[in-house]
Amino acid sequence: MAPKPLRNDPFPEIRRANDAGAAFVLESKGEWWHAGFHLTTAIVGPTVLTLPYAFRGLGWGLGFFCLTVMGLVTFYSYYLMSLVLEHCEKSGRRHIRFRELAADVLGSGWMFYFVVLIQTAVNTGISIGAILLAGECIQIMYSELSPHGPLKLYHFIAMVTVVMIFLSQFPSFHSLRHINLVSLFLSLGYTFLVVGACINAGKSKNAPPRDYSLEASQLSRVFSAFTSLSIIAAIFGNGILPEIQATLAPPATGKMLKGLMLCYSVILVTFYSASVSGYWVFGNKANSNILKSLMPDEGPSLAPTWVLGLAVVFILLQLFAIGLVYSQVAYEIMEKKSADANKAVFSPRNLIPRIILRTLYMALCGFFAAMLPFFGDINGVVGAIGFIPLDFVLPMLLYNMTFKPKKSSVTFWINTSIMVVFSGAGLLGSFSSIRKLVLDANKFKLFISDIVD
């Protein structure tokens, strides 16, 4: 039986014949553990080192509560989306893209374009951020070896971009499975190194004074709390679960749950250990990157140089994997339009356009990373506006529309409550992030050699 077309959908996007994006980039060959590797790379990244900073806006009790609730809600959200995808697959409509799933279930053409816009903005933003942070990692190592060297941040960003251009030629999402397995171990590696460094710093004679008090002003506390919520929500977000599930060999039933359990096992170990150790040592003086707190501008380093150096190397290597994972949606869109599914994946007809387009995409990301080293503030806004609808609202809505639980059921009210609460949190978090952007505006200069914190 031929796949059922989308309701009221004019888009040829969902047709599988001659769909090079599906055949090449989103080929379905993976096992559940491969999905777990992809998910872990998409969620567990160097942003885990921001968690102590998020705690300083919430305090111990509320910090633990929000971290746990966000973890439970996102696991539940991703599980619901996997059930919707499995339901569509059993009905003869296997969706491999977030945008076509949303358009099918919600029956709206504008939803297709809404998801394309939000998902592309978030994924491109993360790719730019990965290149920027990787450049900063090399700059940190360079400044230790040559404190007065002539090279600037944009030079290191250019180096990272060249490496990313070479790595971007892996033809499919599935072909990244071994890279993402290494990425999983790298995330555990630098987390353990940083946790050990924090414990060592907390017990040393140079340990900083600990103050866990929140800001004095009630208004400032509220803004800080919602900024912290936005940070935690963005850290748990990924926005590409349908594309990750697309890499699974059909039938996908039950496989995604196993992949999620693998991913959240790593999350449990890394998120809580980094949060507790970093906030315990630095309290309300925790930097937005705990490595910077361990390497203060004034005074001695609070951890052995080799430990921090190894952690930076691990972070640098994982950032390449993260940049590759979040580029797959852009590659799939490009390949859908430029490649010929009837030709071999490495045929000149497909290879030459792939090299040109992916090189241009990465070069563009690298250019924006060099031009906007204050991109972290911009990304905070993009994260609040993008991750909330993709990961906290749409999955619940898709589940309610697909399975139609009774309005008197617990499931319906849990899903509806999550949508309402996180829509409100997303709006307030966006406002807080924009406020920080405005406050930091006087620090913004194009192509400067230091990332605005």
Tab-separated table of N, CA, C and O in Angstrom, residues 196-252:
chain	number	residue	atom	x	y	z
A	196	GLY	N	36.338	16.855	39.354
A	196	GLY	CA	37.520	16.614	40.190
A	196	GLY	C	38.264	17.907	40.493
A	196	GLY	O	38.713	18.130	41.627
A	197	ALA	N	38.357	18.781	39.476
A	197	ALA	CA	39.035	20.063	39.676
A	197	ALA	C	38.276	20.935	40.673
A	197	ALA	O	38.882	21.615	41.516
A	198	CYS	N	36.956	20.907	40.617
A	198	CYS	CA	36.144	21.700	41.550
A	198	CYS	C	36.297	21.191	42.988
A	198	CYS	O	36.424	21.981	43.931
A	199	ILE	N	36.282	19.873	43.149
A	199	ILE	CA	36.457	19.297	44.493
A	199	ILE	C	37.832	19.660	45.037
A	199	ILE	O	37.980	20.046	46.211
A	200	ASN	N	38.849	19.567	44.178
A	200	ASN	CA	40.205	19.932	44.586
A	200	ASN	C	40.279	21.406	44.973
A	200	ASN	O	40.907	21.780	45.982
A	201	ALA	N	39.611	22.274	44.169
A	201	ALA	CA	39.613	23.716	44.456
A	201	ALA	C	38.890	24.007	45.762
A	201	ALA	O	39.326	24.857	46.557
A	202	GLY	N	37.787	23.296	46.011
A	202	GLY	CA	37.014	23.530	47.227
A	202	GLY	C	37.746	23.148	48.493
A	202	GLY	O	37.473	23.704	49.569
A	203	LYS	N	38.682	22.207	48.379
A	203	LYS	CA	39.417	21.742	49.549
A	203	LYS	C	40.796	22.387	49.696
A	203	LYS	O	41.493	22.144	50.680
A	204	SER	N	41.184	23.195	48.706
A	204	SER	CA	42.519	23.790	48.746
A	204	SER	C	42.549	25.030	49.636
A	204	SER	O	41.510	25.588	50.006
A	205	LYS	N	43.737	25.487	49.955
A	205	LYS	CA	43.889	26.680	50.801
A	205	LYS	C	43.486	27.949	50.058
A	205	LYS	O	43.231	28.994	50.676
A	206	ASN	N	43.447	27.868	48.705
A	206	ASN	CA	43.053	29.029	47.900
A	206	ASN	C	41.563	29.020	47.574
A	206	ASN	O	41.113	29.767	46.705
A	207	ALA	N	40.810	28.158	48.235
A	207	ALA	CA	39.375	28.040	47.948
A	207	ALA	C	38.688	29.391	48.116
A	207	ALA	O	38.925	30.095	49.107
A	208	PRO	N	37.862	29.776	47.145
A	208	PRO	CA	37.173	31.072	47.250
A	208	PRO	C	36.130	31.046	48.363
A	208	PRO	O	35.597	29.979	48.698
A	209	PRO	N	35.820	32.207	48.940
A	209	PRO	CA	34.758	32.245	49.961
A	209	PRO	C	33.423	31.872	49.322
A	209	PRO	O	33.129	32.274	48.187
A	210	ARG	N	32.611	31.119	50.050
A	210	ARG	CA	31.355	30.621	49.478
A	210	ARG	C	30.179	31.449	49.965
A	210	ARG	O	30.005	31.646	51.167
A	211	ASP	N	29.402	31.908	49.002
A	211	ASP	CA	28.210	32.687	49.317
A	211	ASP	C	27.098	32.205	48.385
A	211	ASP	O	27.211	32.323	47.168
A	212	TYR	N	26.065	31.644	48.952
A	212	TYR	CA	24.969	31.092	48.153
A	212	TYR	C	23.732	31.996	48.171
A	212	TYR	O	22.650	31.574	47.746
A	213	SER	N	23.887	33.226	48.630
A	213	SER	CA	22.742	34.128	48.686
A	213	SER	C	22.346	34.590	47.281
A	213	SER	O	23.187	34.668	46.373
A	214	LEU	N	21.069	34.886	47.111
A	214	LEU	CA	20.565	35.382	45.833
A	214	LEU	C	20.676	36.904	45.814
A	214	LEU	O	21.051	37.537	46.805
A	215	GLU	N	20.343	37.509	44.680
A	215	GLU	CA	20.454	38.961	44.545
A	215	GLU	C	19.509	39.668	45.512
A	215	GLU	O	18.436	39.160	45.843
A	216	ALA	N	19.914	40.852	45.931
A	216	ALA	CA	19.152	41.566	46.953
A	216	ALA	C	17.803	42.060	46.442
A	216	ALA	O	16.788	41.967	47.131
A	217	SER	N	17.801	42.569	45.208
A	217	SER	CA	16.568	43.112	44.637
A	217	SER	C	15.614	41.993	44.232
A	217	SER	O	16.017	41.028	43.569
A	218	GLN	N	14.349	42.130	44.609
A	218	GLN	CA	13.349	41.121	44.259
A	218	GLN	C	13.179	41.019	42.749
A	218	GLN	O	13.064	39.922	42.197
A	219	LEU	N	13.172	42.169	42.041
A	219	LEU	CA	13.029	42.172	40.590
A	219	LEU	C	14.212	41.478	39.927
A	219	LEU	O	14.039	40.679	38.989
A	220	SER	N	15.418	41.763	40.413
A	220	SER	CA	16.615	41.118	39.852
A	220	SER	C	16.583	39.613	40.084
A	220	SER	O	17.000	38.833	39.223
A	221	ARG	N	16.075	39.191	41.243
A	221	ARG	CA	15.946	37.753	41.511
A	221	ARG	C	15.022	37.088	40.496
A	221	ARG	O	15.315	35.993	40.001
A	222	VAL	N	13.916	37.757	40.200
A	222	VAL	CA	12.953	37.188	39.246
A	222	VAL	C	13.584	37.059	37.865
A	222	VAL	O	13.494	36.007	37.212
A	223	PHE	N	14.252	38.129	37.396
A	223	PHE	CA	14.895	38.081	36.085
A	223	PHE	C	15.973	37.001	36.044
A	223	PHE	O	16.089	36.247	35.077
A	224	SER	N	16.781	36.915	37.087
A	224	SER	CA	17.847	35.909	37.140
A	224	SER	C	17.275	34.497	37.138
A	224	SER	O	17.817	33.602	36.494
A	225	ALA	N	16.165	34.319	37.869
A	225	ALA	CA	15.542	32.992	37.934
A	225	ALA	C	15.051	32.553	36.566
A	225	ALA	O	15.280	31.403	36.150
A	226	PHE	N	14.415	33.446	35.816
A	226	PHE	CA	13.898	33.068	34.499
A	226	PHE	C	15.020	32.920	33.474
A	226	PHE	O	14.931	32.090	32.568
A	227	THR	N	16.096	33.695	33.631
A	227	THR	CA	17.260	33.486	32.772
A	227	THR	C	17.853	32.100	33.036
A	227	THR	O	18.218	31.378	32.100
A	228	SER	N	17.934	31.708	34.315
A	228	SER	CA	18.442	30.383	34.669
A	228	SER	C	17.550	29.279	34.115
A	228	SER	O	18.034	28.255	33.626
A	229	LEU	N	16.243	29.481	34.174
A	229	LEU	CA	15.305	28.506	33.609
A	229	LEU	C	15.518	28.350	32.103
A	229	LEU	O	15.473	27.235	31.571
A	230	SER	N	15.739	29.477	31.415
A	230	SER	CA	15.994	29.429	29.970
A	230	SER	C	17.272	28.662	29.668
A	230	SER	O	17.339	27.884	28.712
A	231	ILE	N	18.290	28.877	30.503
A	231	ILE	CA	19.561	28.172	30.317
A	231	ILE	C	19.360	26.666	30.464
A	231	ILE	O	19.806	25.871	29.623
A	232	ILE	N	18.670	26.257	31.524
A	232	ILE	CA	18.453	24.820	31.759
A	232	ILE	C	17.605	24.216	30.652
A	232	ILE	O	17.883	23.106	30.166
A	233	ALA	N	16.556	24.937	30.220
A	233	ALA	CA	15.701	24.433	29.142
A	233	ALA	C	16.505	24.248	27.857
A	233	ALA	O	16.361	23.234	27.159
A	234	ALA	N	17.371	25.229	27.543
A	234	ALA	CA	18.183	25.128	26.332
A	234	ALA	C	19.187	23.979	26.421
A	234	ALA	O	19.467	23.308	25.426
A	235	ILE	N	19.729	23.744	27.626
A	235	ILE	CA	20.693	22.659	27.801
A	235	ILE	C	20.035	21.301	27.547
A	235	ILE	O	20.638	20.402	26.961
A	236	PHE	N	18.785	21.133	27.961
A	236	PHE	CA	18.078	19.871	27.753
A	236	PHE	C	17.504	19.743	26.343
A	236	PHE	O	17.080	18.661	25.945
A	237	GLY	N	17.447	20.840	25.595
A	237	GLY	CA	16.791	20.808	24.292
A	237	GLY	C	17.625	20.140	23.220
A	237	GLY	O	18.842	20.054	23.321
A	238	ASN	N	16.943	19.641	22.194
A	238	ASN	CA	17.689	19.218	20.997
A	238	ASN	C	16.965	19.588	19.716
A	238	ASN	O	17.579	20.004	18.760
A	239	GLY	N	15.639	19.443	19.630
A	239	GLY	CA	14.901	19.917	18.465
A	239	GLY	C	15.077	19.102	17.200
A	239	GLY	O	14.597	19.497	16.134
A	240	ILE	N	15.770	17.955	17.276
A	240	ILE	CA	15.972	17.137	16.073
A	240	ILE	C	15.633	15.668	16.328
A	240	ILE	O	16.136	14.784	15.648
A	241	LEU	N	14.760	15.399	17.315
A	241	LEU	CA	14.449	14.000	17.620
A	241	LEU	C	13.867	13.238	16.424
A	241	LEU	O	14.257	12.088	16.191
A	242	PRO	N	12.924	13.805	15.643
A	242	PRO	CA	12.423	13.048	14.482
A	242	PRO	C	13.526	12.672	13.506
A	242	PRO	O	13.516	11.571	12.940
A	243	GLU	N	14.480	13.586	13.290
A	243	GLU	CA	15.583	13.276	12.381
A	243	GLU	C	16.487	12.196	12.957
A	243	GLU	O	17.033	11.363	12.217
A	244	ILE	N	16.669	12.185	14.285
A	244	ILE	CA	17.454	11.121	14.913
A	244	ILE	C	16.713	9.798	14.815
A	244	ILE	O	17.305	8.759	14.482
A	245	GLN	N	15.409	9.805	15.065
A	245	GLN	CA	14.628	8.571	14.939
A	245	GLN	C	14.607	8.073	13.498
A	245	GLN	O	14.505	6.875	13.254
A	246	ALA	N	14.750	9.000	12.540
A	246	ALA	CA	14.783	8.615	11.130
A	246	ALA	C	15.987	7.747	10.806
A	246	ALA	O	15.957	6.968	9.842
A	247	THR	N	17.069	7.858	11.599
A	247	THR	CA	18.264	7.062	11.318
A	247	THR	C	18.101	5.600	11.731
A	247	THR	O	18.954	4.769	11.407
A	248	LEU	N	17.020	5.277	12.457
A	248	LEU	CA	16.786	3.900	12.901
A	248	LEU	C	16.244	3.050	11.759
A	248	LEU	O	15.378	3.487	11.001
A	249	ALA	N	16.740	1.831	11.688
A	249	ALA	CA	16.204	0.900	10.692
A	249	ALA	C	14.769	0.554	11.081
A	249	ALA	O	14.492	0.234	12.236
A	250	PRO	N	13.811	0.642	10.140
A	250	PRO	CA	12.426	0.317	10.478
A	250	PRO	C	12.253	-1.178	10.736
A	250	PRO	O	13.004	-1.979	10.158
A	251	PRO	N	11.288	-1.570	11.589
A	251	PRO	CA	10.406	-0.680	12.343
A	251	PRO	C	11.133	-0.085	13.550
A	251	PRO	O	11.975	-0.726	14.166
A	252	ALA	N	10.761	1.162	13.893
A	252	ALA	CA	11.440	1.875	14.972
A	252	ALA	C	10.789	1.645	16.324
A	252	ALA	O	11.261	2.176	17.335
